[in-house]
Structure formats: C-alpha cells, structure tokens
XYZ file of N, CA, C and O in Angstrom:
448
model
N -12.917 -32.764 -10.645
C -13.584 -32.184 -11.523
C -12.673 -30.463 -11.595
O -11.964 -30.603 -10.329
N -13.033 -29.952 -12.494
C -12.546 -28.593 -12.599
C -12.883 -27.642 -12.227
O -14.390 -27.587 -11.621
N -12.513 -26.554 -11.770
C -12.984 -25.309 -11.072
C -14.498 -24.680 -11.327
O -15.482 -24.581 -10.917
N -14.491 -24.668 -13.159
C -15.216 -23.956 -13.592
C -16.266 -25.031 -13.826
O -17.433 -24.766 -13.969
N -16.177 -26.557 -13.488
C -17.112 -26.982 -13.725
C -17.982 -27.152 -12.638
O -19.135 -27.285 -12.814
N -17.601 -27.127 -11.509
C -18.119 -26.981 -10.189
C -18.690 -25.779 -10.311
O -19.929 -25.542 -9.489
N -18.336 -24.667 -10.738
C -18.653 -23.079 -11.122
C -19.964 -23.262 -11.430
O -21.330 -23.007 -11.225
N -20.266 -24.140 -12.795
C -21.435 -24.741 -13.613
C -22.393 -25.232 -12.354
O -23.906 -24.854 -13.176
N -21.967 -25.757 -11.762
C -23.058 -26.582 -11.218
C -23.574 -25.787 -9.910
O -24.766 -25.976 -9.889
N -22.916 -24.936 -9.394
C -23.533 -23.948 -8.411
C -24.511 -23.243 -8.905
O -25.354 -22.853 -8.452
N -24.127 -22.832 -10.468
C -25.002 -21.667 -11.038
C -26.737 -22.524 -11.546
O -27.796 -21.908 -11.471
N -26.497 -23.915 -11.565
C -27.837 -24.838 -11.993
C -29.033 -24.717 -11.084
O -28.979 -24.988 -9.777
N -29.608 -23.531 -11.156
C -30.921 -23.920 -10.426
C -31.735 -25.030 -10.015
O -32.655 -25.056 -9.432
N -32.152 -26.054 -11.233
C -32.560 -27.024 -11.408
C -31.823 -28.397 -10.027
O -32.281 -28.638 -9.869
N -30.866 -27.809 -9.731
C -30.215 -28.855 -8.669
C -30.639 -28.742 -7.217
O -30.982 -27.264 -6.924
N -30.861 -29.422 -6.761
C -31.417 -28.885 -5.163
C -30.370 -27.934 -4.383
O -29.140 -28.288 -4.702
N -30.125 -27.573 -3.132
C -29.528 -26.615 -3.159
C -28.145 -26.896 -2.401
O -27.239 -26.543 -2.256
N -28.764 -28.486 -1.450
C -27.586 -29.114 -0.800
C -26.395 -29.330 -1.921
O -25.244 -29.273 -1.674
N -26.913 -29.653 -3.265
C -25.817 -30.281 -4.399
C -25.370 -28.858 -4.311
O -23.780 -28.808 -4.847
N -25.801 -27.503 -4.767
C -25.335 -26.302 -5.482
C -24.442 -25.981 -4.153
O -22.956 -25.581 -4.468
N -24.763 -26.435 -2.848
C -23.257 -25.595 -1.895
C -22.541 -26.476 -1.652
O -21.181 -26.460 -1.728
N -22.443 -27.877 -2.046
C -21.601 -29.058 -2.306
C -20.766 -28.057 -3.030
O -19.167 -28.633 -2.950
N -20.642 -27.794 -4.142
C -20.400 -27.448 -5.691
C -19.404 -26.335 -5.299
O -18.260 -26.217 -5.260
N -20.131 -25.681 -4.459
C -19.722 -24.552 -4.119
C -18.130 -24.536 -3.038
O -16.950 -24.152 -3.146
N -18.742 -25.561 -2.064
C -17.487 -26.261 -1.333
C -16.291 -26.563 -2.043
O -14.824 -26.214 -1.648
N -16.392 -27.553 -3.380
C -15.631 -27.951 -4.027
C -14.967 -27.061 -4.956
O -13.794 -26.966 -4.704
N -15.208 -25.795 -4.821
C -14.669 -24.437 -5.678
C -13.801 -23.858 -5.103
O -12.597 -23.501 -5.090
N -14.057 -24.049 -3.629
C -13.371 -23.851 -2.575
C -12.074 -24.219 -2.259
O -11.061 -23.997 -2.123
N -12.273 -25.253 -2.742
C -11.303 -26.576 -2.028
C -10.324 -26.221 -3.406
O -8.735 -26.305 -2.898
N -10.441 -26.284 -4.626
C -9.628 -26.300 -5.787
C -9.071 -24.544 -5.402
O -7.623 -24.528 -5.653
N -9.799 -23.546 -4.802
C -9.226 -22.415 -4.674
C -8.164 -22.472 -3.535
O -7.444 -22.024 -3.551
N -8.679 -22.886 -2.519
C -7.472 -22.686 -0.998
C -5.987 -23.706 -2.128
O -5.251 -23.119 -1.064
N -6.345 -24.976 -2.395
C -5.152 -25.561 -2.678
C -4.140 -24.538 -3.640
O -3.027 -24.361 -3.163
N -4.873 -23.506 -4.242
C -4.075 -22.886 -5.356
C -3.353 -21.812 -4.847
O -2.202 -21.857 -4.787
N -4.373 -21.173 -3.517
C -3.823 -20.196 -2.909
C -2.960 -20.172 -1.631
O -2.301 -19.231 -0.714
N -2.922 -21.728 -1.182
C -2.188 -22.243 0.036
C -2.856 -21.370 1.368
O -1.858 -21.120 2.614
N -4.122 -21.293 1.203
C -4.921 -20.491 2.274
C -5.684 -21.925 3.066
O -5.984 -23.097 2.294
N -6.001 -22.044 4.099
C -7.039 -23.013 4.528
C -8.683 -22.879 4.235
O -9.239 -21.754 3.950
N -8.904 -24.172 4.003
C -10.614 -24.418 3.466
C -11.399 -23.916 4.590
O -12.450 -23.215 4.005
N -10.939 -23.802 5.827
C -12.184 -23.562 6.868
C -11.874 -21.586 7.002
O -13.369 -21.376 6.874
N -10.887 -21.483 6.956
C -10.473 -20.367 6.486
C -12.009 -18.889 5.797
O -12.322 -18.240 5.777
N -11.366 -20.088 4.514
C -12.036 -19.208 3.065
C -13.285 -19.676 3.261
O -14.167 -18.674 2.554
N -13.937 -20.624 3.544
C -15.341 -20.993 3.304
C -16.046 -20.180 4.457
O -17.002 -19.745 4.496
N -15.487 -20.156 5.597
C -16.486 -18.967 6.520
C -16.217 -17.862 6.285
O -17.125 -17.325 6.652
N -15.163 -17.065 5.659
C -15.097 -16.006 4.810
C -16.596 -15.776 3.658
O -17.175 -14.783 4.013
N -16.632 -16.662 3.102
C -17.420 -16.635 2.339
C -19.278 -16.986 2.939
O -19.724 -15.917 2.671
N -19.295 -17.437 3.797
C -19.982 -17.845 4.743
C -20.889 -16.775 5.639
O -21.719 -16.214 5.659
N -19.960 -15.915 5.851
C -20.073 -15.073 6.734
C -20.504 -13.728 5.525
O -21.486 -12.517 6.443
N -19.757 -13.669 4.434
C -20.106 -12.309 3.698
C -21.479 -12.616 2.868
O -22.327 -11.865 2.799
N -22.123 -13.681 2.818
C -22.833 -14.203 1.655
C -24.281 -14.998 2.524
O -25.025 -15.427 1.695
N -23.760 -15.425 3.701
C -24.852 -15.971 4.667
C -25.012 -17.319 3.867
O -26.452 -17.202 3.323
N -24.378 -18.480 3.506
C -24.959 -19.742 2.155
C -25.509 -20.260 3.403
O -25.636 -21.757 3.539
N -26.726 -20.157 4.234
C -27.784 -21.000 4.506
C -28.341 -21.236 3.621
O -29.689 -20.436 2.738
N -28.279 -22.930 3.717
C -29.705 -23.756 2.227
C -31.208 -23.314 2.494
O -31.521 -23.000 1.505
N -31.397 -22.911 3.771
C -32.791 -22.583 4.176
C -33.302 -20.953 4.146
O -34.379 -20.902 3.930
N -32.498 -20.109 3.446
C -32.796 -19.078 3.271
C -33.602 -19.078 1.948
O -33.198 -19.793 1.061
N -34.273 -18.148 2.294
C -35.402 -17.468 0.828
C -34.419 -17.341 -0.339
O -34.900 -17.670 -1.607
N -33.741 -16.537 -0.340
C -32.984 -16.095 -1.299
C -31.407 -16.682 -1.455
O -30.675 -16.140 -2.118
N -31.665 -18.228 -0.945
C -30.500 -18.587 -1.519
C -29.749 -18.856 -2.663
O -28.340 -18.520 -3.072
N -30.470 -18.891 -4.055
C -30.120 -18.829 -5.151
C -29.334 -17.307 -4.974
O -28.123 -17.538 -5.964
N -29.711 -16.283 -5.321
C -29.055 -15.370 -5.196
C -28.030 -14.966 -4.822
O -26.764 -14.277 -5.272
N -28.069 -15.483 -3.253
C -26.609 -15.576 -2.363
C -25.692 -16.292 -3.162
O -24.291 -16.251 -3.110
N -26.112 -17.537 -3.482
C -24.568 -18.332 -3.764
C -24.013 -17.807 -5.168
O -23.120 -18.244 -5.455
N -24.769 -17.148 -5.656
C -24.859 -16.788 -6.889
C -24.020 -15.680 -6.843
O -22.585 -15.629 -7.724
N -24.036 -14.827 -5.874
C -23.043 -13.901 -6.042
C -22.010 -14.122 -5.216
O -20.700 -13.694 -5.464
N -21.982 -14.895 -4.740
C -20.944 -15.769 -3.989
C -19.700 -16.442 -4.932
O -18.152 -16.360 -5.151
N -20.148 -17.343 -5.635
C -19.482 -17.733 -6.861
C -18.970 -17.077 -7.772
O -17.915 -16.908 -8.335
N -19.798 -16.008 -7.928
C -19.014 -14.731 -8.887
C -17.777 -13.791 -8.036
O -16.734 -13.960 -9.219
N -17.786 -13.686 -6.994
C -16.865 -13.485 -6.181
C -15.807 -14.057 -6.218
O -14.592 -13.485 -6.140
N -16.042 -15.487 -6.064
C -15.048 -16.472 -5.906
C -14.181 -16.329 -7.204
O -13.232 -16.614 -7.029
N -15.097 -16.530 -7.873
C -14.670 -16.563 -9.423
C -13.504 -15.158 -9.716
O -12.453 -15.474 -10.467
N -14.230 -14.328 -9.322
C -13.412 -12.950 -9.691
C -11.717 -12.712 -9.156
O -10.868 -12.591 -9.620
N -12.091 -13.387 -7.379
C -10.783 -13.668 -6.561
C -10.286 -14.123 -7.151
O -8.708 -14.125 -7.245
N -10.233 -15.823 -8.190
C -9.170 -16.384 -8.392
C -8.618 -16.351 -9.376
O -7.663 -16.119 -9.879
N -9.145 -15.186 -10.499
C -9.110 -14.910 -11.724
C -7.819 -13.728 -11.666
O -6.395 -13.684 -12.022
N -8.290 -13.009 -10.824
C -7.156 -12.127 -9.946
C -5.713 -12.650 -9.661
O -4.870 -12.295 -9.688
N -5.804 -13.507 -8.487
C -5.180 -14.427 -7.960
C -4.458 -15.363 -9.009
O -2.748 -15.245 -9.170
N -4.840 -15.733 -10.298
C -4.216 -16.379 -11.012
C -3.212 -15.608 -12.116
O -1.812 -15.713 -12.463
N -4.205 -14.018 -12.847
C -3.173 -13.287 -13.317
C -1.624 -12.814 -12.279
O -0.803 -12.463 -12.849
N -2.138 -12.830 -10.851
C -0.905 -12.013 -9.640
C 0.261 -13.485 -10.184
O 1.293 -12.850 -10.263
N -0.325 -14.662 -10.184
C 0.574 -15.776 -10.400
C 1.485 -15.797 -11.686
O 2.582 -16.151 -12.104
N 1.064 -15.266 -13.040
C 1.323 -14.997 -13.968
C 2.055 -14.495 -14.060
O 3.342 -14.248 -14.839
N 2.175 -12.808 -13.423
C 2.991 -12.262 -13.467
C 4.225 -12.518 -12.442
O 5.419 -12.183 -12.940
N 4.009 -13.179 -11.448
C 5.282 -13.687 -11.130
C 6.042 -14.345 -11.944
O 7.212 -14.753 -12.016
N 5.365 -15.778 -12.603
C 6.189 -16.316 -13.580
C 7.038 -15.680 -14.349
O 7.973 -16.238 -14.368
N 6.357 -14.755 -14.881
C 6.919 -13.729 -16.396
C 7.936 -13.299 -15.704
O 9.768 -13.529 -15.969
N 8.473 -12.708 -14.104
C 9.126 -12.531 -13.847
C 10.114 -13.289 -12.857
O 11.512 -13.245 -13.235
N 9.705 -14.341 -12.608
C 11.074 -15.567 -12.267
C 11.704 -16.316 -13.344
O 12.847 -16.425 -13.446
N 11.023 -15.760 -14.653
C 11.900 -16.498 -16.200
C 12.925 -15.454 -16.138
O 13.603 -16.124 -16.605
N 12.490 -14.240 -16.132
C 13.491 -12.935 -16.212
C 14.595 -13.126 -15.234
O 15.957 -13.308 -15.874
N 14.118 -13.191 -14.223
C 15.314 -13.394 -13.075
C 16.129 -14.611 -13.095
O 17.132 -14.810 -13.044
N 15.734 -15.847 -13.992
C 16.358 -16.896 -14.165
C 17.342 -16.851 -15.188
O 18.347 -17.065 -15.092
N 16.840 -16.059 -16.048
C 17.581 -16.005 -17.214
C 19.015 -14.738 -16.805
O 20.262 -15.138 -17.377
N 18.923 -14.187 -15.654
C 19.733 -13.630 -15.344
C 20.809 -14.500 -14.132
O 21.425 -13.633 -13.271
N 20.634 -15.846 -13.978
C 20.899 -16.094 -13.129
C 20.794 -16.036 -11.715
O 21.405 -17.470 -10.731
N 19.723 -15.755 -11.202
C 18.883 -15.788 -9.797
C 18.133 -17.094 -10.202
O 17.238 -17.307 -10.120
N 18.408 -18.444 -9.485
C 17.961 -19.633 -9.350
C 16.721 -19.818 -8.218
O 15.927 -20.391 -8.415
N 16.829 -19.041 -7.346
C 15.778 -18.922 -6.123
C 15.002 -17.558 -5.794
O 15.589 -16.609 -5.660
N 13.645 -17.621 -5.960
C 12.836 -16.739 -5.732
C 12.964 -16.114 -4.206
O 13.388 -16.585 -3.232
N 13.362 -14.943 -3.696
C 13.301 -14.353 -2.505
C 12.038 -14.807 -1.610
O 11.013 -14.916 -2.197
N 12.453 -15.026 -0.618
C 11.255 -14.797 0.384
C 10.023 -14.211 0.347
O 9.151 -14.293 0.573
N 11.141 -12.636 0.031
C 9.872 -11.877 0.336
C 8.734 -11.574 -0.919
O 7.736 -11.232 -0.448
N 9.402 -12.087 -2.100
C 8.305 -12.086 -3.751
C 7.611 -13.361 -3.146
O 6.162 -13.378 -3.859
N 7.992 -14.413 -2.687
C 7.026 -15.433 -1.752
C 6.137 -14.987 -1.445
O 4.686 -15.037 -1.434
N 6.640 -14.531 -0.260
C 5.307 -13.989 0.514
C 4.465 -12.989 -0.148
O 3.442 -12.986 0.681
N 4.571 -12.312 -0.828
C 4.115 -11.122 -1.572
C 3.196 -11.897 -2.362
O 1.816 -10.895 -2.804
N 3.708 -13.158 -3.176
C 2.748 -13.429 -4.133
C 1.167 -13.776 -3.231
O 0.198 -14.098 -3.936
N 1.805 -14.306 -2.023
C 0.398 -15.518 -1.152
C 0.146 -14.349 -0.271
O -1.002 -14.687 0.998
N 0.065 -12.692 0.013
C -0.445 -11.834 0.896
C -1.643 -12.068 0.013
O -2.011 -11.777 -1.071
N -2.593 -11.441 1.298
C -3.850 -11.124 0.738
C -4.318 -10.139 1.870
O -4.153 -10.264 3.076
N -5.817 -9.535 1.181
C -6.443 -8.697 2.525
C -7.678 -9.401 2.756
O -8.705 -9.650 1.965
N -7.810 -9.531 3.610
C -9.300 -10.185 4.130
C -9.957 -9.321 4.724
O -9.874 -8.271 5.517
C-alpha cells in the first residue's frame, strides 16, 4: 500500500491502536526506503519524540502528531529530491553524466 493509504489508516480512530501503530510502522518503512536511512533509527527517533506506547491514555493525539510530522518530513524530502532532479537535468544537458559525491551526500544529509 502507498504511504498516504497507510497514513489514513493511522488517523482512523475506530481502528484498534495496534493496527494504527502497525500502519505507522508501514509509513516509516516507506519513508526510510526513500531516504536510505535505517528503519530502526527512524522509528526510534519517532518513538522517542512522541512516546508511541499503545497503552498511553493520549495515544490518539501522540500518533496523530507523529504522522503529521512524518508527512511533513517526507514532503520536505520529496521537494529536496525534486530540486536535485531538476539540477541533474540541467547538468546532463551540459554533458555532466555523473552526479558528484558531494551533491549525493547533500541530498541524503539530515539533521537529527
């Protein structure tokens, strides 16, 4: 399933918490594949910031904030990827066939 399909499942308050958490983890899987970051590192960061304990009283609020943050982070990365893509098209027209190591590193550079 797509990222946004899973995100909709995360937001469904009528689903059991365990299903919503599983959908959130699926969103993390799709996001970490895109950004080439580790699943465990990414999930741990969200768990640390939003305390995604299914037994917490305010789980609905926490997981909603977590998915909103993840969607925003994903949107920012996709924009960064789009800018990189446009730059590469211009570079290729000028005959530069391989991107520089520095530009690749910059694309996948994150602030944790």
